[in-house]
PDB file of C-alpha atoms in Angstrom:
ATOM      1  CA  MET A   1      20.857 -39.593 -12.799  1.00 95.00           C
ATOM      2  CA  ILE A   2      19.081 -36.151 -12.201  1.00 97.00           C
ATOM      3  CA  HIS A   3      16.383 -36.302 -14.729  1.00 97.00           C
ATOM      4  CA  ASP A   4      13.267 -34.075 -15.469  1.00 96.00           C
ATOM      5  CA  SER A   5       9.733 -35.136 -14.544  1.00 95.00           C
ATOM      6  CA  MET A   6       7.893 -35.058 -18.010  1.00 91.00           C
ATOM      7  CA  PHE A   7      10.385 -36.880 -19.445  1.00 92.00           C
ATOM      8  CA  GLY A   8       9.687 -39.642 -20.344  1.00 84.00           C
ATOM      9  CA  CYS A   9      12.645 -41.721 -20.725  1.00 90.00           C
ATOM     10  CA  GLY A  10      13.834 -40.297 -17.758  1.00 92.00           C
ATOM     11  CA  ARG A  11      13.120 -42.975 -15.498  1.00 93.00           C
ATOM     12  CA  MET A  12      13.826 -46.276 -18.556  1.00 93.00           C
ATOM     13  CA  LEU A  13      16.914 -44.033 -19.396  1.00 94.00           C
ATOM     14  CA  ALA A  14      18.038 -44.640 -15.225  1.00 94.00           C
ATOM     15  CA  GLN A  15      17.441 -48.887 -15.020  1.00 93.00           C
ATOM     16  CA  ILE A  16      19.286 -48.359 -18.512  1.00 93.00           C
ATOM     17  CA  LEU A  17      22.217 -47.196 -16.838  1.00 94.00           C
ATOM     18  CA  LYS A  18      21.358 -48.727 -13.484  1.00 93.00           C
ATOM     19  CA  LEU A  19      21.842 -45.761 -12.018  1.00 94.00           C
ATOM     20  CA  PRO A  20      20.804 -44.300  -8.713  1.00 94.00           C
ATOM     21  CA  ALA A  21      18.303 -41.394 -10.637  1.00 95.00           C
ATOM     22  CA  ILE A  22      15.793 -38.249  -8.798  1.00 97.00           C
ATOM     23  CA  ASN A  23      13.431 -37.150 -10.354  1.00 97.00           C
ATOM     24  CA  SER A  24      13.535 -32.994 -11.241  1.00 97.00           C
ATOM     25  CA  CYS A  25      10.170 -31.398 -10.370  1.00 96.00           C
ATOM     26  CA  THR A  26       9.604 -28.351 -11.469  1.00 94.00           C
ATOM     27  CA  SER A  27       5.669 -28.490 -11.880  1.00 93.00           C
ATOM     28  CA  PHE A  28       3.899 -30.085  -9.157  1.00 96.00           C
ATOM     29  CA  ALA A  29       4.300 -32.997  -7.841  1.00 96.00           C
ATOM     30  CA  GLN A  30       1.345 -35.935  -9.360  1.00 94.00           C
ATOM     31  CA  ALA A  31       0.524 -38.841  -7.018  1.00 92.00           C
ATOM     32  CA  ASN A  32      -0.038 -42.345  -8.840  1.00 92.00           C
ATOM     33  CA  GLU A  33      -3.896 -41.942  -7.187  1.00 92.00           C
ATOM     34  CA  THR A  34      -4.405 -38.980  -9.021  1.00 90.00           C
ATOM     35  CA  PHE A  35      -2.988 -39.856 -12.197  1.00 92.00           C
ATOM     36  CA  GLU A  36      -5.376 -42.898 -12.207  1.00 93.00           C
ATOM     37  CA  GLN A  37      -8.469 -40.541 -11.866  1.00 92.00           C
ATOM     38  CA  MET A  38      -7.619 -38.314 -14.369  1.00 90.00           C
ATOM     39  CA  LEU A  39      -5.915 -41.613 -16.954  1.00 92.00           C
ATOM     40  CA  ALA A  40      -9.871 -43.157 -16.118  1.00 92.00           C
ATOM     41  CA  HIS A  41     -11.983 -39.791 -16.694  1.00 90.00           C
ATOM     42  CA  TYR A  42      -9.508 -39.572 -19.997  1.00 90.00           C
ATOM     43  CA  TYR A  43     -10.615 -43.107 -21.079  1.00 89.00           C
ATOM     44  CA  ASN A  44     -14.523 -42.990 -20.115  1.00 92.00           C
ATOM     45  CA  THR A  45     -14.227 -39.492 -22.461  1.00 93.00           C
ATOM     46  CA  ALA A  46     -12.092 -39.497 -25.681  1.00 92.00           C
ATOM     47  CA  PRO A  47     -13.752 -41.011 -28.416  1.00 95.00           C
ATOM     48  CA  ALA A  48     -13.159 -44.735 -28.010  1.00 93.00           C
ATOM     49  CA  GLU A  49     -10.933 -45.520 -31.710  1.00 95.00           C
ATOM     50  CA  ILE A  50      -8.056 -43.054 -29.660  1.00 94.00           C
ATOM     51  CA  VAL A  51      -7.847 -44.498 -26.978  1.00 93.00           C
ATOM     52  CA  GLU A  52      -7.962 -47.884 -29.016  1.00 95.00           C
ATOM     53  CA  ARG A  53      -4.620 -47.030 -30.731  1.00 95.00           C
ATOM     54  CA  VAL A  54      -3.074 -44.940 -27.963  1.00 93.00           C
ATOM     55  CA  GLY A  55      -3.456 -48.210 -25.660  1.00 92.00           C
ATOM     56  CA  ALA A  56      -2.169 -50.549 -28.358  1.00 95.00           C
ATOM     57  CA  LYS A  57       0.989 -47.858 -28.906  1.00 95.00           C
ATOM     58  CA  TYR A  58       1.636 -47.994 -25.200  1.00 93.00           C
ATOM     59  CA  GLN A  59       1.780 -51.465 -25.173  1.00 94.00           C
ATOM     60  CA  SER A  60       3.954 -51.717 -28.356  1.00 95.00           C
ATOM     61  CA  LEU A  61       6.041 -49.007 -27.243  1.00 93.00           C
ATOM     62  CA  THR A  62       6.522 -50.283 -23.727  1.00 93.00           C
ATOM     63  CA  ALA A  63       7.341 -53.927 -24.891  1.00 95.00           C
ATOM     64  CA  ALA A  64       9.852 -53.050 -27.174  1.00 95.00           C
ATOM     65  CA  ALA A  65      11.882 -51.051 -23.988  1.00 93.00           C
ATOM     66  CA  LYS A  66      11.765 -54.128 -22.482  1.00 93.00           C
ATOM     67  CA  GLN A  67      12.688 -56.375 -25.188  1.00 95.00           C
ATOM     68  CA  GLN A  68      15.099 -54.831 -26.243  1.00 94.00           C
ATOM     69  CA  TYR A  69      16.533 -52.972 -23.418  1.00 94.00           C
ATOM     70  CA  GLY A  70      15.565 -55.420 -20.131  1.00 92.00           C
ATOM     71  CA  VAL A  71      13.188 -52.480 -18.644  1.00 92.00           C
ATOM     72  CA  GLU A  72      10.055 -52.918 -17.543  1.00 89.00           C
ATOM     73  CA  ILE A  73       7.495 -50.445 -17.489  1.00 91.00           C
ATOM     74  CA  GLU A  74       4.402 -51.711 -15.265  1.00 90.00           C
ATOM     75  CA  SER A  75       2.291 -48.555 -15.302  1.00 92.00           C
ATOM     76  CA  PRO A  76       1.129 -45.181 -17.713  1.00 93.00           C
ATOM     77  CA  TYR A  77       2.038 -43.312 -14.385  1.00 94.00           C
ATOM     78  CA  GLU A  78       5.806 -44.603 -14.931  1.00 93.00           C
ATOM     79  CA  VAL A  79       6.459 -42.631 -18.350  1.00 91.00           C
ATOM     80  CA  PHE A  80       4.595 -39.707 -17.517  1.00 91.00           C
ATOM     81  CA  CYS A  81       4.988 -39.162 -14.020  1.00 94.00           C
ATOM     82  CA  ASN A  82       8.627 -40.767 -13.832  1.00 93.00           C
ATOM     83  CA  PRO A  83       8.535 -41.789  -9.823  1.00 94.00           C
ATOM     84  CA  ALA A  84      12.306 -42.153  -8.641  1.00 95.00           C
ATOM     85  CA  PRO A  85      13.106 -43.126  -5.389  1.00 95.00           C
ATOM     86  CA  LEU A  86      13.604 -39.120  -5.025  1.00 97.00           C
ATOM     87  CA  THR A  87      11.907 -36.172  -5.832  1.00 97.00           C
ATOM     88  CA  ILE A  88      12.681 -33.019  -5.786  1.00 98.00           C
ATOM     89  CA  VAL A  89       9.560 -29.688  -5.827  1.00 98.00           C
ATOM     90  CA  TYR A  90       9.823 -26.568  -6.256  1.00 98.00           C
ATOM     91  CA  THR A  91       7.599 -25.560  -4.334  1.00 98.00           C
ATOM     92  CA  THR A  92       6.779 -25.681  -1.023  1.00 98.00           C
ATOM     93  CA  ARG A  93       3.679 -28.539   0.514  1.00 97.00           C
ATOM     94  CA  GLU A  94       2.093 -26.046   1.614  1.00 97.00           C
ATOM     95  CA  PHE A  95       0.923 -24.706  -2.044  1.00 98.00           C
ATOM     96  CA  GLN A  96       1.389 -28.763  -3.572  1.00 98.00           C
ATOM     97  CA  PRO A  97      -2.822 -29.890  -3.720  1.00 96.00           C
ATOM     98  CA  GLU A  98      -3.192 -32.648  -1.085  1.00 94.00           C
ATOM     99  CA  GLY A  99       0.633 -31.708  -0.356  1.00 96.00           C
ATOM    100  CA  ASP A 100       0.427 -34.049   2.649  1.00 94.00           C
ATOM    101  CA  ALA A 101      -0.051 -37.373   1.086  1.00 92.00           C
ATOM    102  CA  PHE A 102       3.262 -37.412  -0.544  1.00 96.00           C
ATOM    103  CA  GLY A 103       5.732 -39.308   1.578  1.00 95.00           C
ATOM    104  CA  SER A 104       9.186 -38.522   2.631  1.00 94.00           C
ATOM    105  CA  SER A 105      10.289 -39.395  -0.792  1.00 95.00           C
ATOM    106  CA  TYR A 106       9.518 -36.117  -2.126  1.00 97.00           C
ATOM    107  CA  LYS A 107      11.350 -32.865  -0.687  1.00 97.00           C
ATOM    108  CA  PHE A 108       9.186 -30.228  -1.045  1.00 98.00           C
ATOM    109  CA  VAL A 109      11.854 -27.436  -1.765  1.00 98.00           C
ATOM    110  CA  GLY A 110      10.039 -24.386  -2.244  1.00 97.00           C
ATOM    111  CA  PRO A 111      10.644 -21.678  -5.585  1.00 96.00           C
ATOM    112  CA  SER A 112      13.809 -20.169  -5.998  1.00 92.00           C
ATOM    113  CA  ILE A 113      13.442 -16.141  -6.623  1.00 89.00           C
ATOM    114  CA  ALA A 114      16.637 -14.847  -9.079  1.00 79.00           C
ATOM    115  CA  VAL A 115      15.899 -11.681 -10.874  1.00 71.00           C
ATOM    116  CA  ARG A 116      15.812 -11.409 -14.287  1.00 66.00           C
ATOM    117  CA  SER A 117      17.060  -9.919 -17.279  1.00 63.00           C
ATOM    118  CA  VAL A 118      15.719  -7.075 -19.481  1.00 58.00           C
ATOM    119  CA  GLN A 119      15.899  -6.278 -22.802  1.00 57.00           C
ATOM    120  CA  GLU A 120      15.167  -2.413 -22.505  1.00 61.00           C
ATOM    121  CA  SER A 121      15.576   0.563 -19.409  1.00 77.00           C
ATOM    122  CA  PHE A 122      12.571   0.848 -17.056  1.00 86.00           C
ATOM    123  CA  ASP A 123      11.905   2.929 -14.555  1.00 89.00           C
ATOM    124  CA  ILE A 124      10.295   1.800 -11.382  1.00 92.00           C
ATOM    125  CA  ALA A 125      10.747   4.933  -9.536  1.00 92.00           C
ATOM    126  CA  ALA A 126       7.656   5.319 -12.222  1.00 91.00           C
ATOM    127  CA  VAL A 127       5.542   2.678  -9.756  1.00 94.00           C
ATOM    128  CA  GLU A 128       7.148   3.435  -5.892  1.00 94.00           C
ATOM    129  CA  GLY A 129       4.319   4.331  -3.892  1.00 95.00           C
ATOM    130  CA  LYS A 130       1.530   3.976  -6.546  1.00 95.00           C
ATOM    131  CA  SER A 131       0.734   0.100  -5.695  1.00 97.00           C
ATOM    132  CA  PRO A 132       0.246  -0.935  -9.468  1.00 98.00           C
ATOM    133  CA  ILE A 133      -2.140  -3.763 -11.272  1.00 98.00           C
ATOM    134  CA  TYR A 134       0.688  -5.615 -12.852  1.00 98.00           C
ATOM    135  CA  ILE A 135      -0.239  -7.184 -15.254  1.00 98.00           C
ATOM    136  CA  SER A 136       1.708 -10.201 -17.702  1.00 96.00           C
ATOM    137  CA  LEU A 137       0.813 -13.118 -19.882  1.00 93.00           C
ATOM    138  CA  GLY A 138       4.756 -14.489 -19.737  1.00 86.00           C
ATOM    139  CA  THR A 139       6.584 -15.225 -22.535  1.00 76.00           C
ATOM    140  CA  VAL A 140       5.063 -17.838 -24.540  1.00 73.00           C
ATOM    141  CA  PHE A 141       0.661 -16.892 -24.527  1.00 66.00           C
ATOM    142  CA  ASN A 142       1.564 -14.115 -24.811  1.00 67.00           C
ATOM    143  CA  TRP A 143      -0.027 -12.734 -28.440  1.00 78.00           C
ATOM    144  CA  SER A 144      -3.285 -11.319 -26.889  1.00 87.00           C
ATOM    145  CA  ILE A 145      -4.471  -7.248 -28.750  1.00 93.00           C
ATOM    146  CA  ASP A 146      -7.600  -8.446 -27.549  1.00 93.00           C
ATOM    147  CA  PHE A 147      -6.841  -9.325 -24.087  1.00 95.00           C
ATOM    148  CA  TYR A 148      -4.475  -6.139 -23.480  1.00 96.00           C
ATOM    149  CA  LYS A 149      -7.731  -3.990 -24.990  1.00 96.00           C
ATOM    150  CA  LEU A 150     -10.269  -5.545 -23.083  1.00 97.00           C
ATOM    151  CA  CYS A 151      -7.221  -4.559 -19.762  1.00 98.00           C
ATOM    152  CA  PHE A 152      -7.518  -1.173 -21.093  1.00 98.00           C
ATOM    153  CA  GLU A 153     -11.535  -1.509 -21.197  1.00 97.00           C
ATOM    154  CA  ALA A 154     -11.575  -2.470 -17.666  1.00 98.00           C
ATOM    155  CA  PHE A 155      -7.991   0.601 -15.867  1.00 98.00           C
ATOM    156  CA  GLY A 156      -8.633   2.827 -18.347  1.00 97.00           C
ATOM    157  CA  HIS A 157      -9.018   6.393 -16.550  1.00 93.00           C
ATOM    158  CA  THR A 158      -9.421   4.815 -13.255  1.00 96.00           C
ATOM    159  CA  GLU A 159      -7.524   5.826  -9.870  1.00 96.00           C
ATOM    160  CA  HIS A 160      -5.200   2.666 -10.269  1.00 97.00           C
ATOM    161  CA  THR A 161      -1.895   2.921 -11.808  1.00 97.00           C
ATOM    162  CA  VAL A 162      -1.497   0.111 -13.990  1.00 98.00           C
ATOM    163  CA  VAL A 163       1.337  -2.155 -15.454  1.00 98.00           C
ATOM    164  CA  MET A 164       1.167  -3.677 -18.975  1.00 97.00           C
ATOM    165  CA  ALA A 165       4.264  -6.263 -19.825  1.00 95.00           C
ATOM    166  CA  ILE A 166       3.163  -7.408 -23.812  1.00 94.00           C
ATOM    167  CA  GLY A 167       5.644  -9.223 -24.772  1.00 89.00           C
ATOM    168  CA  ASN A 168       7.856  -9.287 -27.688  1.00 87.00           C
ATOM    169  CA  LYS A 169       5.019 -11.068 -30.263  1.00 86.00           C
ATOM    170  CA  VAL A 170       2.866  -7.538 -30.214  1.00 89.00           C
ATOM    171  CA  GLN A 171       4.217  -3.639 -29.981  1.00 91.00           C
ATOM    172  CA  VAL A 172       2.506  -1.222 -28.253  1.00 92.00           C
ATOM    173  CA  SER A 173       1.778   0.798 -31.672  1.00 93.00           C
ATOM    174  CA  ASP A 174      -0.846  -2.008 -32.472  1.00 93.00           C
ATOM    175  CA  LEU A 175      -2.928  -1.910 -28.855  1.00 95.00           C
ATOM    176  CA  GLY A 176      -4.478   2.638 -30.046  1.00 95.00           C
ATOM    177  CA  GLU A 177      -4.617   4.646 -27.376  1.00 96.00           C
ATOM    178  CA  VAL A 178      -2.817   3.394 -23.694  1.00 97.00           C
ATOM    179  CA  PRO A 179      -4.394   5.671 -21.368  1.00 97.00           C
ATOM    180  CA  GLN A 180      -2.957   8.292 -18.951  1.00 97.00           C
ATOM    181  CA  ASN A 181      -2.685   5.435 -15.996  1.00 97.00           C
ATOM    182  CA  PHE A 182      -0.895   3.336 -17.882  1.00 98.00           C
ATOM    183  CA  ILE A 183       2.855   2.077 -18.326  1.00 97.00           C
ATOM    184  CA  VAL A 184       2.535  -0.417 -21.223  1.00 96.00           C
ATOM    185  CA  LYS A 185       6.348  -2.113 -21.847  1.00 94.00           C
ATOM    186  CA  ASN A 186       7.576  -5.783 -24.086  1.00 91.00           C
ATOM    187  CA  TYR A 187       9.398  -6.308 -20.930  1.00 91.00           C
ATOM    188  CA  VAL A 188       9.470  -4.650 -17.248  1.00 91.00           C
ATOM    189  CA  PRO A 189      11.757  -6.026 -14.517  1.00 93.00           C
ATOM    190  CA  GLN A 190       9.430  -8.621 -13.043  1.00 94.00           C
ATOM    191  CA  THR A 191      10.309  -9.144  -9.716  1.00 94.00           C
ATOM    192  CA  ASP A 192      10.677  -5.511  -8.907  1.00 94.00           C
ATOM    193  CA  VAL A 193       7.633  -4.921  -9.903  1.00 96.00           C
ATOM    194  CA  LEU A 194       6.148  -7.039  -8.211  1.00 97.00           C
ATOM    195  CA  GLN A 195       6.870  -5.740  -4.506  1.00 96.00           C
ATOM    196  CA  HIS A 196       5.689  -3.282  -4.985  1.00 97.00           C
ATOM    197  CA  ALA A 197       2.355  -4.563  -6.969  1.00 98.00           C
ATOM    198  CA  LYS A 198      -1.225  -4.744  -5.318  1.00 98.00           C
ATOM    199  CA  LEU A 199      -2.616  -7.474  -7.809  1.00 98.00           C
ATOM    200  CA  PHE A 200      -0.787  -9.490 -10.323  1.00 98.00           C
ATOM    201  CA  ILE A 201      -3.121 -10.461 -13.219  1.00 98.00           C
ATOM    202  CA  THR A 202      -0.752 -13.409 -15.001  1.00 97.00           C
ATOM    203  CA  HIS A 203      -0.888 -16.334 -17.436  1.00 96.00           C
ATOM    204  CA  GLY A 204      -0.345 -18.761 -14.387  1.00 96.00           C
ATOM    205  CA  GLY A 205       2.176 -20.144 -15.263  1.00 95.00           C
ATOM    206  CA  MET A 206       4.571 -21.877 -12.265  1.00 95.00           C
ATOM    207  CA  ASN A 207       7.669 -18.955 -12.445  1.00 94.00           C
ATOM    208  CA  SER A 208       5.243 -15.734 -12.474  1.00 96.00           C
ATOM    209  CA  THR A 209       2.782 -17.095  -9.608  1.00 98.00           C
ATOM    210  CA  HIS A 210       5.330 -18.196  -7.441  1.00 98.00           C
ATOM    211  CA  GLU A 211       7.347 -15.226  -8.013  1.00 97.00           C
ATOM    212  CA  GLY A 212       3.273 -13.308  -7.061  1.00 98.00           C
ATOM    213  CA  LEU A 213       3.404 -15.085  -3.657  1.00 98.00           C
ATOM    214  CA  TYR A 214       6.704 -14.430  -3.205  1.00 98.00           C
ATOM    215  CA  TYR A 215       6.221 -10.927  -3.359  1.00 98.00           C
ATOM    216  CA  GLY A 216       2.448 -11.496  -0.755  1.00 98.00           C
ATOM    217  CA  VAL A 217       0.473  -9.872  -3.785  1.00 98.00           C
ATOM    218  CA  PRO A 218      -2.659 -11.166  -5.250  1.00 98.00           C
ATOM    219  CA  LEU A 219      -3.773 -12.778  -7.845  1.00 98.00           C
ATOM    220  CA  ILE A 220      -6.317 -12.999 -10.439  1.00 98.00           C
ATOM    221  CA  ILE A 221      -5.388 -15.850 -12.836  1.00 98.00           C
ATOM    222  CA  ILE A 222      -6.039 -16.306 -17.012  1.00 97.00           C
ATOM    223  CA  PRO A 223      -4.956 -19.925 -17.941  1.00 94.00           C
ATOM    224  CA  GLN A 224      -3.700 -20.061 -21.280  1.00 89.00           C
ATOM    225  CA  GLY A 225      -2.287 -24.198 -21.366  1.00 86.00           C
ATOM    226  CA  ALA A 226       0.286 -26.504 -20.013  1.00 85.00           C
ATOM    227  CA  ASP A 227       0.136 -26.894 -16.536  1.00 90.00           C
ATOM    228  CA  GLN A 228      -1.838 -23.301 -16.000  1.00 93.00           C
ATOM    229  CA  PRO A 229      -5.356 -24.136 -15.629  1.00 95.00           C
ATOM    230  CA  ALA A 230      -4.674 -26.364 -11.913  1.00 94.00           C
ATOM    231  CA  ILE A 231      -2.077 -23.934 -10.933  1.00 97.00           C
ATOM    232  CA  ALA A 232      -5.031 -21.791 -10.896  1.00 97.00           C
ATOM    233  CA  GLY A 233      -6.867 -24.151  -9.651  1.00 97.00           C
ATOM    234  CA  GLN A 234      -5.135 -24.432  -6.810  1.00 98.00           C
ATOM    235  CA  VAL A 235      -4.085 -20.671  -6.320  1.00 98.00           C
ATOM    236  CA  ALA A 236      -8.302 -20.025  -6.130  1.00 98.00           C
ATOM    237  CA  ASN A 237      -8.522 -23.222  -3.653  1.00 97.00           C
ATOM    238  CA  ILE A 238      -5.910 -21.468  -1.279  1.00 97.00           C
ATOM    239  CA  GLY A 239      -8.171 -18.253  -1.196  1.00 98.00           C
ATOM    240  CA  ALA A 240      -4.885 -16.521  -2.281  1.00 98.00           C
ATOM    241  CA  GLY A 241      -6.724 -15.301  -5.922  1.00 98.00           C
ATOM    242  CA  ILE A 242      -9.457 -15.236  -8.060  1.00 98.00           C
ATOM    243  CA  ALA A 243      -9.292 -17.734 -11.327  1.00 98.00           C
ATOM    244  CA  LEU A 244     -11.183 -16.373 -14.429  1.00 98.00           C
ATOM    245  CA  GLN A 245     -11.148 -18.100 -18.038  1.00 96.00           C
ATOM    246  CA  MET A 246     -10.424 -15.969 -20.708  1.00 94.00           C
ATOM    247  CA  ASN A 247     -13.018 -17.352 -23.492  1.00 94.00           C
ATOM    248  CA  GLY A 248     -15.791 -14.747 -23.036  1.00 96.00           C
ATOM    249  CA  LEU A 249     -14.318 -12.789 -20.615  1.00 97.00           C
ATOM    250  CA  THR A 250     -15.672  -9.073 -20.339  1.00 97.00           C
ATOM    251  CA  ALA A 251     -14.320  -5.811 -19.281  1.00 98.00           C
ATOM    252  CA  SER A 252     -16.621  -6.024 -16.329  1.00 98.00           C
ATOM    253  CA  GLN A 253     -16.368  -9.281 -15.310  1.00 98.00           C
ATOM    254  CA  LEU A 254     -12.027  -8.608 -14.894  1.00 98.00           C
ATOM    255  CA  ARG A 255     -12.529  -5.343 -12.574  1.00 98.00           C
ATOM    256  CA  GLU A 256     -15.214  -6.827 -10.609  1.00 98.00           C
ATOM    257  CA  ALA A 257     -13.039  -9.368 -10.420  1.00 98.00           C
ATOM    258  CA  ALA A 258      -9.434  -7.305  -8.849  1.00 98.00           C
ATOM    259  CA  GLU A 259     -12.119  -5.172  -6.961  1.00 97.00           C
ATOM    260  CA  GLN A 260     -13.356  -8.126  -5.249  1.00 97.00           C
ATOM    261  CA  ALA A 261      -9.551  -9.139  -4.759  1.00 98.00           C
ATOM    262  CA  LEU A 262      -8.394  -6.219  -3.853  1.00 97.00           C
ATOM    263  CA  ASN A 263     -10.671  -5.451  -1.152  1.00 96.00           C
ATOM    264  CA  SER A 264     -10.692  -9.406   0.247  1.00 96.00           C
ATOM    265  CA  ALA A 265      -8.677  -9.227   4.040  1.00 96.00           C
ATOM    266  CA  ASP A 266      -9.405 -13.014   3.769  1.00 96.00           C
ATOM    267  CA  CYS A 267      -7.136 -13.096  -0.898  1.00 97.00           C
ATOM    268  CA  GLY A 268      -4.372 -11.021   0.595  1.00 96.00           C
ATOM    269  CA  LYS A 269      -3.613 -12.599   3.819  1.00 98.00           C
ATOM    270  CA  ALA A 270      -3.681 -15.984   1.910  1.00 98.00           C
ATOM    271  CA  ALA A 271      -1.590 -14.540  -0.355  1.00 98.00           C
ATOM    272  CA  ALA A 272       0.995 -13.690   3.480  1.00 98.00           C
ATOM    273  CA  GLN A 273       0.313 -16.724   4.300  1.00 98.00           C
ATOM    274  CA  MET A 274       1.812 -17.650   0.936  1.00 98.00           C
ATOM    275  CA  ARG A 275       4.768 -15.456   1.236  1.00 98.00           C
ATOM    276  CA  ALA A 276       5.489 -17.062   4.477  1.00 98.00           C
ATOM    277  CA  SER A 277       5.748 -20.650   3.178  1.00 97.00           C
ATOM    278  CA  PHE A 278       7.992 -19.873   0.170  1.00 97.00           C
ATOM    279  CA  ARG A 279      10.389 -17.262   2.726  1.00 96.00           C
ATOM    280  CA  SER A 280      10.740 -20.204   4.997  1.00 96.00           C
ATOM    281  CA  SER A 281      11.891 -23.181   2.666  1.00 95.00           C
ATOM    282  CA  GLY A 282      15.235 -23.557   1.328  1.00 94.00           C
ATOM    283  CA  GLY A 283      15.168 -23.356  -2.859  1.00 95.00           C
ATOM    284  CA  TYR A 284      18.518 -24.501  -4.833  1.00 95.00           C
ATOM    285  CA  ARG A 285      20.634 -24.604  -1.334  1.00 95.00           C
ATOM    286  CA  GLN A 286      17.868 -27.123  -0.194  1.00 97.00           C
ATOM    287  CA  ALA A 287      17.481 -28.892  -3.102  1.00 97.00           C
ATOM    288  CA  ALA A 288      21.384 -29.013  -3.818  1.00 97.00           C
ATOM    289  CA  ASP A 289      21.970 -30.757   0.481  1.00 97.00           C
ATOM    290  CA  GLU A 290      18.926 -32.913  -0.759  1.00 97.00           C
ATOM    291  CA  ILE A 291      20.676 -34.352  -3.935  1.00 97.00           C
ATOM    292  CA  MET A 292      24.148 -34.674  -1.496  1.00 96.00           C
ATOM    293  CA  ALA A 293      22.693 -36.164   0.645  1.00 96.00           C
ATOM    294  CA  PHE A 294      21.482 -38.419  -2.016  1.00 96.00           C
ATOM    295  CA  VAL A 295      24.442 -39.161  -3.769  1.00 94.00           C
ATOM    296  CA  SER A 296      25.801 -40.106  -0.198  1.00 91.00           C
ATOM    297  CA  ASN A 297      23.095 -42.964   0.866  1.00 86.00           C
ATOM    298  CA  PRO A 298      20.946 -43.415  -2.297  1.00 78.00           C
ATOM    299  CA  THR A 299      19.196 -46.648  -0.113  1.00 70.00           C
ATOM    300  CA  SER A 300      17.924 -44.529   2.309  1.00 57.00           C
TER     301      SER A 300
END
């Protein structure tokens, strides 16, 4: 059985069905020690009545699982992270926070970069040789008219060519006058543009971050939610980009961060190192090999 690391019943179902299990981890892997630290922080900062209510519900559910299915759930880590005899992680140890701390049961296969289909045409010749700045907030948290206008203020009428993808929740007409050095589309072929880009301003989703670094592009990450703050922190930690906060962000701050990233030899070097790390990993082919090896000998 192969289950996602965030599917709370994955480990439990494998035990009920008495199947060897593989944990599929599409974000950063989570070690038990760091998870316990995070949980302790929650216990220390959340309102006492909420902690008590959540704790009581957890005890009730784990007791019911034991009674009905004979499944022992010994810690919240098992529910939230679903550890298994084999965990496949779709990044590299070099990008994983504290990657060396994970044992041999964790297989870091790296990202698999694929061309994405787009719903409208894009003239890639318009950016060839121009080393554009590419801006995208992804496909989920992208309803941000104020941010897109902020980008106009930060980079409009400058020497930079800027490609900005705004998704399907906003129309170009909503943004007012578009500066002449901007190309604004609802969708663009992201991997194609990144092959020409000199800087990627992104929300920091794992897919987009992997794609940017796969092409050695320094990042400015403005996280919107989910695991994006952790990804932004790791990009900043390895020196491949700069993390900013959306709240209170000004055009001058965004422009200064872009110039800092573009002019930093260290930032470019770190992005290039991640590029080499990703391209030397096995991707989905290695993941398939690891699965088949485990199936052949699940107790090794």
